Amino acid sequence: MTNTDRAGPEQGAAGAAGAAAAAGAWGAAGAAGTDGAVGVARPWRDALLAVVGLFLPVACAGCGRPDRALCMPCRQVLDAMPGRVRLVAGVRLDAAFEYTGLVRTMLLELKLRGRVDLAGPLGARFGGLVRTALAEAGPGAVLLRVPPSPRGARRRGFDPVVLLAARGGVRRPRALSRVRSRASWGLGAGDAPGGAVGAGGRAGAGQKERSAVERVAATVGTLAAEGVAGRPVVVVDDVVTTGVTMAEAVRAVRAAGGRVVRCVAVASVDD
């Protein structure tokens, strides 16, 4: 999870949250471009999307083409984008995509503008990585997610990780707990009573505004895990940038007696 994202590109802004919710299931299925039953139903799906587009306009997040959450040419661009593998706190992290270009635009549209119709194309590859990680983890594996920031959860009204996992066919991951300790008050103004600034650094500073030392100080000790003692754990998040938050999730699981065997994200910066 990253709090570094600012206002995203205007492409696709015409797709309001209402339109996204109405057309999301069909739009995501259309973007999948799969053969078989979906392919047979395509004329009916295209006709329905055309009708929906008359009343609830939506535009492609990549190029602005009307009536599709993600048009086929942009879907092909998405499919060609590489994943990323890196280490976080000594644990392998598999990311479905690199956090750049079209992927970054889609995630910002999803998280900042409520474009839930984009969750399908992003979630499909993410879900596959999660299922693989759970299968390799073995029996009794626990799936945990990094929780959104309280501010982000209030603004969006949904958890992007839960939505993306569901679109990828993955059960709802259990959330790690956020710990509001004095050491974590530096996460931002308003996170501490009276807007106090703690050891984490400057009030209201985002990840990009903090030094590496400040980012670590603001994050360590802010997450906790339960019910993982002696069990393998897979941790998931939407975006991994510096890796500090994911490393804190790994620390929390280890502190509770669990063993993180894999981390999975929708997107990661090229480390």
PDB file of N, CA and C in Angstrom, residues 33-92:
ATOM      1  N   GLY A  33     -11.130 -11.055 -22.695  1.00  0.00           N
ATOM      2  CA  GLY A  33     -10.790 -11.564 -24.009  1.00  0.00           C
ATOM      3  C   GLY A  33     -10.624 -13.068 -24.057  1.00  0.00           C
ATOM      4  N   THR A  34     -11.345 -13.808 -23.203  1.00  0.00           N
ATOM      5  CA  THR A  34     -11.193 -15.260 -23.178  1.00  0.00           C
ATOM      6  C   THR A  34     -12.033 -15.887 -24.264  1.00  0.00           C
ATOM      7  N   ASP A  35     -11.700 -17.120 -24.608  1.00  0.00           N
ATOM      8  CA  ASP A  35     -12.447 -17.862 -25.611  1.00  0.00           C
ATOM      9  C   ASP A  35     -13.567 -18.635 -24.944  1.00  0.00           C
ATOM     10  N   GLY A  36     -14.243 -19.467 -25.721  1.00  0.00           N
ATOM     11  CA  GLY A  36     -15.272 -20.322 -25.150  1.00  0.00           C
ATOM     12  C   GLY A  36     -16.561 -19.587 -24.934  1.00  0.00           C
ATOM     13  N   ALA A  37     -17.189 -19.830 -23.737  1.00  0.00           N
ATOM     14  CA  ALA A  37     -18.517 -19.298 -23.462  1.00  0.00           C
ATOM     15  C   ALA A  37     -18.537 -17.781 -23.541  1.00  0.00           C
ATOM     16  N   VAL A  38     -17.502 -17.149 -23.013  1.00  0.00           N
ATOM     17  CA  VAL A  38     -17.476 -15.693 -23.053  1.00  0.00           C
ATOM     18  C   VAL A  38     -17.432 -15.199 -24.480  1.00  0.00           C
ATOM     19  N   GLY A  39     -16.630 -15.871 -25.334  1.00  0.00           N
ATOM     20  CA  GLY A  39     -16.530 -15.456 -26.720  1.00  0.00           C
ATOM     21  C   GLY A  39     -17.856 -15.584 -27.453  1.00  0.00           C
ATOM     22  N   VAL A  40     -18.603 -16.669 -27.156  1.00  0.00           N
ATOM     23  CA  VAL A  40     -19.898 -16.871 -27.790  1.00  0.00           C
ATOM     24  C   VAL A  40     -20.858 -15.755 -27.423  1.00  0.00           C
ATOM     25  N   ALA A  41     -20.785 -15.271 -26.173  1.00  0.00           N
ATOM     26  CA  ALA A  41     -21.736 -14.260 -25.691  1.00  0.00           C
ATOM     27  C   ALA A  41     -21.329 -12.849 -26.079  1.00  0.00           C
ATOM     28  N   ARG A  42     -20.211 -12.681 -26.787  1.00  0.00           N
ATOM     29  CA  ARG A  42     -19.689 -11.343 -27.040  1.00  0.00           C
ATOM     30  C   ARG A  42     -20.681 -10.420 -27.743  1.00  0.00           C
ATOM     31  N   PRO A  43     -21.406 -10.847 -28.799  1.00  0.00           N
ATOM     32  CA  PRO A  43     -22.352  -9.919 -29.426  1.00  0.00           C
ATOM     33  C   PRO A  43     -23.382  -9.377 -28.441  1.00  0.00           C
ATOM     34  N   TRP A  44     -23.891 -10.235 -27.565  1.00  0.00           N
ATOM     35  CA  TRP A  44     -24.871  -9.790 -26.574  1.00  0.00           C
ATOM     36  C   TRP A  44     -24.222  -8.847 -25.575  1.00  0.00           C
ATOM     37  N   ARG A  45     -22.991  -9.163 -25.165  1.00  0.00           N
ATOM     38  CA  ARG A  45     -22.305  -8.302 -24.219  1.00  0.00           C
ATOM     39  C   ARG A  45     -22.038  -6.924 -24.821  1.00  0.00           C
ATOM     40  N   ASP A  46     -21.585  -6.911 -26.077  1.00  0.00           N
ATOM     41  CA  ASP A  46     -21.308  -5.637 -26.728  1.00  0.00           C
ATOM     42  C   ASP A  46     -22.573  -4.800 -26.867  1.00  0.00           C
ATOM     43  N   ALA A  47     -23.693  -5.463 -27.176  1.00  0.00           N
ATOM     44  CA  ALA A  47     -24.947  -4.736 -27.304  1.00  0.00           C
ATOM     45  C   ALA A  47     -25.368  -4.145 -25.963  1.00  0.00           C
ATOM     46  N   LEU A  48     -25.225  -4.928 -24.890  1.00  0.00           N
ATOM     47  CA  LEU A  48     -25.601  -4.431 -23.571  1.00  0.00           C
ATOM     48  C   LEU A  48     -24.724  -3.257 -23.164  1.00  0.00           C
ATOM     49  N   LEU A  49     -23.413  -3.363 -23.417  1.00  0.00           N
ATOM     50  CA  LEU A  49     -22.513  -2.269 -23.068  1.00  0.00           C
ATOM     51  C   LEU A  49     -22.841  -1.010 -23.855  1.00  0.00           C
ATOM     52  N   ALA A  50     -23.258  -1.171 -25.095  1.00  0.00           N
ATOM     53  CA  ALA A  50     -23.629  -0.001 -25.894  1.00  0.00           C
ATOM     54  C   ALA A  50     -24.837   0.704 -25.292  1.00  0.00           C
ATOM     55  N   VAL A  51     -25.820  -0.094 -24.827  1.00  0.00           N
ATOM     56  CA  VAL A  51     -27.009   0.499 -24.212  1.00  0.00           C
ATOM     57  C   VAL A  51     -26.644   1.179 -22.896  1.00  0.00           C
ATOM     58  N   VAL A  52     -25.845   0.486 -22.054  1.00  0.00           N
ATOM     59  CA  VAL A  52     -25.431   1.074 -20.790  1.00  0.00           C
ATOM     60  C   VAL A  52     -24.669   2.371 -21.024  1.00  0.00           C
ATOM     61  N   GLY A  53     -23.831   2.377 -22.080  1.00  0.00           N
ATOM     62  CA  GLY A  53     -23.043   3.560 -22.368  1.00  0.00           C
ATOM     63  C   GLY A  53     -23.866   4.777 -22.713  1.00  0.00           C
ATOM     64  N   LEU A  54     -25.095   4.570 -23.204  1.00  0.00           N
ATOM     65  CA  LEU A  54     -25.960   5.703 -23.522  1.00  0.00           C
ATOM     66  C   LEU A  54     -26.400   6.441 -22.270  1.00  0.00           C
ATOM     67  N   PHE A  55     -26.572   5.718 -21.178  1.00  0.00           N
ATOM     68  CA  PHE A  55     -27.103   6.307 -19.953  1.00  0.00           C
ATOM     69  C   PHE A  55     -26.018   6.564 -18.911  1.00  0.00           C
ATOM     70  N   LEU A  56     -25.005   5.720 -18.869  1.00  0.00           N
ATOM     71  CA  LEU A  56     -23.931   5.847 -17.890  1.00  0.00           C
ATOM     72  C   LEU A  56     -22.598   5.802 -18.624  1.00  0.00           C
ATOM     73  N   PRO A  57     -22.174   6.916 -19.192  1.00  0.00           N
ATOM     74  CA  PRO A  57     -20.967   6.906 -20.028  1.00  0.00           C
ATOM     75  C   PRO A  57     -19.730   6.461 -19.249  1.00  0.00           C
ATOM     76  N   VAL A  58     -18.911   5.682 -19.905  1.00  0.00           N
ATOM     77  CA  VAL A  58     -17.642   5.255 -19.342  1.00  0.00           C
ATOM     78  C   VAL A  58     -16.611   5.323 -20.459  1.00  0.00           C
ATOM     79  N   ALA A  59     -15.353   5.557 -20.116  1.00  0.00           N
ATOM     80  CA  ALA A  59     -14.304   5.669 -21.122  1.00  0.00           C
ATOM     81  C   ALA A  59     -13.140   4.764 -20.754  1.00  0.00           C
ATOM     82  N   CYS A  60     -12.441   4.300 -21.758  1.00  0.00           N
ATOM     83  CA  CYS A  60     -11.273   3.450 -21.546  1.00  0.00           C
ATOM     84  C   CYS A  60     -10.245   4.200 -20.710  1.00  0.00           C
ATOM     85  N   ALA A  61      -9.744   3.551 -19.681  1.00  0.00           N
ATOM     86  CA  ALA A  61      -8.765   4.188 -18.797  1.00  0.00           C
ATOM     87  C   ALA A  61      -7.438   4.430 -19.497  1.00  0.00           C
ATOM     88  N   GLY A  62      -7.192   3.715 -20.587  1.00  0.00           N
ATOM     89  CA  GLY A  62      -5.919   3.868 -21.265  1.00  0.00           C
ATOM     90  C   GLY A  62      -5.895   4.936 -22.337  1.00  0.00           C
ATOM     91  N   CYS A  63      -6.944   4.979 -23.163  1.00  0.00           N
ATOM     92  CA  CYS A  63      -6.935   5.877 -24.317  1.00  0.00           C
ATOM     93  C   CYS A  63      -8.132   6.803 -24.388  1.00  0.00           C
ATOM     94  N   GLY A  64      -9.119   6.594 -23.513  1.00  0.00           N
ATOM     95  CA  GLY A  64     -10.300   7.455 -23.516  1.00  0.00           C
ATOM     96  C   GLY A  64     -11.380   7.024 -24.482  1.00  0.00           C
ATOM     97  N   ARG A  65     -11.208   5.904 -25.175  1.00  0.00           N
ATOM     98  CA  ARG A  65     -12.239   5.425 -26.092  1.00  0.00           C
ATOM     99  C   ARG A  65     -13.532   5.174 -25.327  1.00  0.00           C
ATOM    100  N   PRO A  66     -14.671   5.601 -25.869  1.00  0.00           N
ATOM    101  CA  PRO A  66     -15.923   5.492 -25.108  1.00  0.00           C
ATOM    102  C   PRO A  66     -16.451   4.063 -25.005  1.00  0.00           C
ATOM    103  N   ASP A  67     -17.270   3.862 -23.981  1.00  0.00           N
ATOM    104  CA  ASP A  67     -18.096   2.660 -23.797  1.00  0.00           C
ATOM    105  C   ASP A  67     -17.342   1.412 -23.363  1.00  0.00           C
ATOM    106  N   ARG A  68     -16.082   1.541 -22.984  1.00  0.00           N
ATOM    107  CA  ARG A  68     -15.340   0.390 -22.479  1.00  0.00           C
ATOM    108  C   ARG A  68     -14.468   0.831 -21.318  1.00  0.00           C
ATOM    109  N   ALA A  69     -14.445   0.027 -20.253  1.00  0.00           N
ATOM    110  CA  ALA A  69     -13.532   0.329 -19.151  1.00  0.00           C
ATOM    111  C   ALA A  69     -12.086   0.228 -19.622  1.00  0.00           C
ATOM    112  N   LEU A  70     -11.825  -0.777 -20.466  1.00  0.00           N
ATOM    113  CA  LEU A  70     -10.502  -0.971 -21.047  1.00  0.00           C
ATOM    114  C   LEU A  70     -10.717  -1.577 -22.431  1.00  0.00           C
ATOM    115  N   CYS A  71     -10.393  -0.802 -23.469  1.00  0.00           N
ATOM    116  CA  CYS A  71     -10.630  -1.276 -24.828  1.00  0.00           C
ATOM    117  C   CYS A  71      -9.677  -2.415 -25.163  1.00  0.00           C
ATOM    118  N   MET A  72      -9.975  -3.141 -26.227  1.00  0.00           N
ATOM    119  CA  MET A  72      -9.165  -4.301 -26.563  1.00  0.00           C
ATOM    120  C   MET A  72      -7.713  -3.953 -26.868  1.00  0.00           C
ATOM    121  N   PRO A  73      -7.417  -2.882 -27.640  1.00  0.00           N
ATOM    122  CA  PRO A  73      -5.997  -2.549 -27.842  1.00  0.00           C
ATOM    123  C   PRO A  73      -5.268  -2.260 -26.532  1.00  0.00           C
ATOM    124  N   CYS A  74      -5.920  -1.555 -25.611  1.00  0.00           N
ATOM    125  CA  CYS A  74      -5.274  -1.275 -24.323  1.00  0.00           C
ATOM    126  C   CYS A  74      -5.165  -2.535 -23.488  1.00  0.00           C
ATOM    127  N   ARG A  75      -6.140  -3.431 -23.614  1.00  0.00           N
ATOM    128  CA  ARG A  75      -6.052  -4.706 -22.910  1.00  0.00           C
ATOM    129  C   ARG A  75      -4.843  -5.503 -23.393  1.00  0.00           C
ATOM    130  N   GLN A  76      -4.587  -5.438 -24.692  1.00  0.00           N
ATOM    131  CA  GLN A  76      -3.427  -6.139 -25.231  1.00  0.00           C
ATOM    132  C   GLN A  76      -2.124  -5.534 -24.712  1.00  0.00           C
ATOM    133  N   VAL A  77      -2.119  -4.200 -24.551  1.00  0.00           N
ATOM    134  CA  VAL A  77      -0.954  -3.545 -23.955  1.00  0.00           C
ATOM    135  C   VAL A  77      -0.762  -4.024 -22.520  1.00  0.00           C
ATOM    136  N   LEU A  78      -1.872  -4.100 -21.776  1.00  0.00           N
ATOM    137  CA  LEU A  78      -1.805  -4.566 -20.388  1.00  0.00           C
ATOM    138  C   LEU A  78      -1.272  -5.991 -20.316  1.00  0.00           C
ATOM    139  N   ASP A  79      -1.782  -6.855 -21.168  1.00  0.00           N
ATOM    140  CA  ASP A  79      -1.361  -8.255 -21.151  1.00  0.00           C
ATOM    141  C   ASP A  79       0.125  -8.414 -21.452  1.00  0.00           C
ATOM    142  N   ALA A  80       0.667  -7.475 -22.217  1.00  0.00           N
ATOM    143  CA  ALA A  80       2.083  -7.565 -22.589  1.00  0.00           C
ATOM    144  C   ALA A  80       3.007  -6.977 -21.528  1.00  0.00           C
ATOM    145  N   MET A  81       2.441  -6.304 -20.530  1.00  0.00           N
ATOM    146  CA  MET A  81       3.277  -5.675 -19.508  1.00  0.00           C
ATOM    147  C   MET A  81       3.845  -6.742 -18.568  1.00  0.00           C
ATOM    148  N   PRO A  82       5.124  -6.637 -18.224  1.00  0.00           N
ATOM    149  CA  PRO A  82       5.763  -7.688 -17.416  1.00  0.00           C
ATOM    150  C   PRO A  82       5.411  -7.606 -15.939  1.00  0.00           C
ATOM    151  N   GLY A  83       5.549  -8.720 -15.258  1.00  0.00           N
ATOM    152  CA  GLY A  83       5.467  -8.744 -13.809  1.00  0.00           C
ATOM    153  C   GLY A  83       6.835  -8.435 -13.215  1.00  0.00           C
ATOM    154  N   ARG A  84       6.896  -8.455 -11.896  1.00  0.00           N
ATOM    155  CA  ARG A  84       8.148  -8.156 -11.212  1.00  0.00           C
ATOM    156  C   ARG A  84       8.346  -9.136 -10.060  1.00  0.00           C
ATOM    157  N   VAL A  85       9.594  -9.524  -9.833  1.00  0.00           N
ATOM    158  CA  VAL A  85       9.965 -10.361  -8.682  1.00  0.00           C
ATOM    159  C   VAL A  85      11.086  -9.644  -7.946  1.00  0.00           C
ATOM    160  N   ARG A  86      10.920  -9.476  -6.647  1.00  0.00           N
ATOM    161  CA  ARG A  86      11.945  -8.824  -5.824  1.00  0.00           C
ATOM    162  C   ARG A  86      11.919  -9.428  -4.434  1.00  0.00           C
ATOM    163  N   LEU A  87      12.875  -9.066  -3.615  1.00  0.00           N
ATOM    164  CA  LEU A  87      12.911  -9.512  -2.232  1.00  0.00           C
ATOM    165  C   LEU A  87      12.495  -8.371  -1.312  1.00  0.00           C
ATOM    166  N   VAL A  88      11.661  -8.704  -0.335  1.00  0.00           N
ATOM    167  CA  VAL A  88      11.264  -7.755   0.705  1.00  0.00           C
ATOM    168  C   VAL A  88      11.454  -8.453   2.047  1.00  0.00           C
ATOM    169  N   ALA A  89      12.331  -7.901   2.872  1.00  0.00           N
ATOM    170  CA  ALA A  89      12.625  -8.490   4.184  1.00  0.00           C
ATOM    171  C   ALA A  89      13.031  -9.951   4.059  1.00  0.00           C
ATOM    172  N   GLY A  90      13.749 -10.279   2.990  1.00  0.00           N
ATOM    173  CA  GLY A  90      14.223 -11.631   2.783  1.00  0.00           C
ATOM    174  C   GLY A  90      13.195 -12.591   2.229  1.00  0.00           C
ATOM    175  N   VAL A  91      12.005 -12.078   1.860  1.00  0.00           N
ATOM    176  CA  VAL A  91      10.924 -12.917   1.334  1.00  0.00           C
ATOM    177  C   VAL A  91      10.681 -12.550  -0.129  1.00  0.00           C
ATOM    178  N   ARG A  92      10.435 -13.545  -0.942  1.00  0.00           N
ATOM    179  CA  ARG A  92      10.138 -13.300  -2.354  1.00  0.00           C
ATOM    180  C   ARG A  92       8.800 -12.575  -2.500  1.00  0.00           C
TER     181      ARG A  92
END
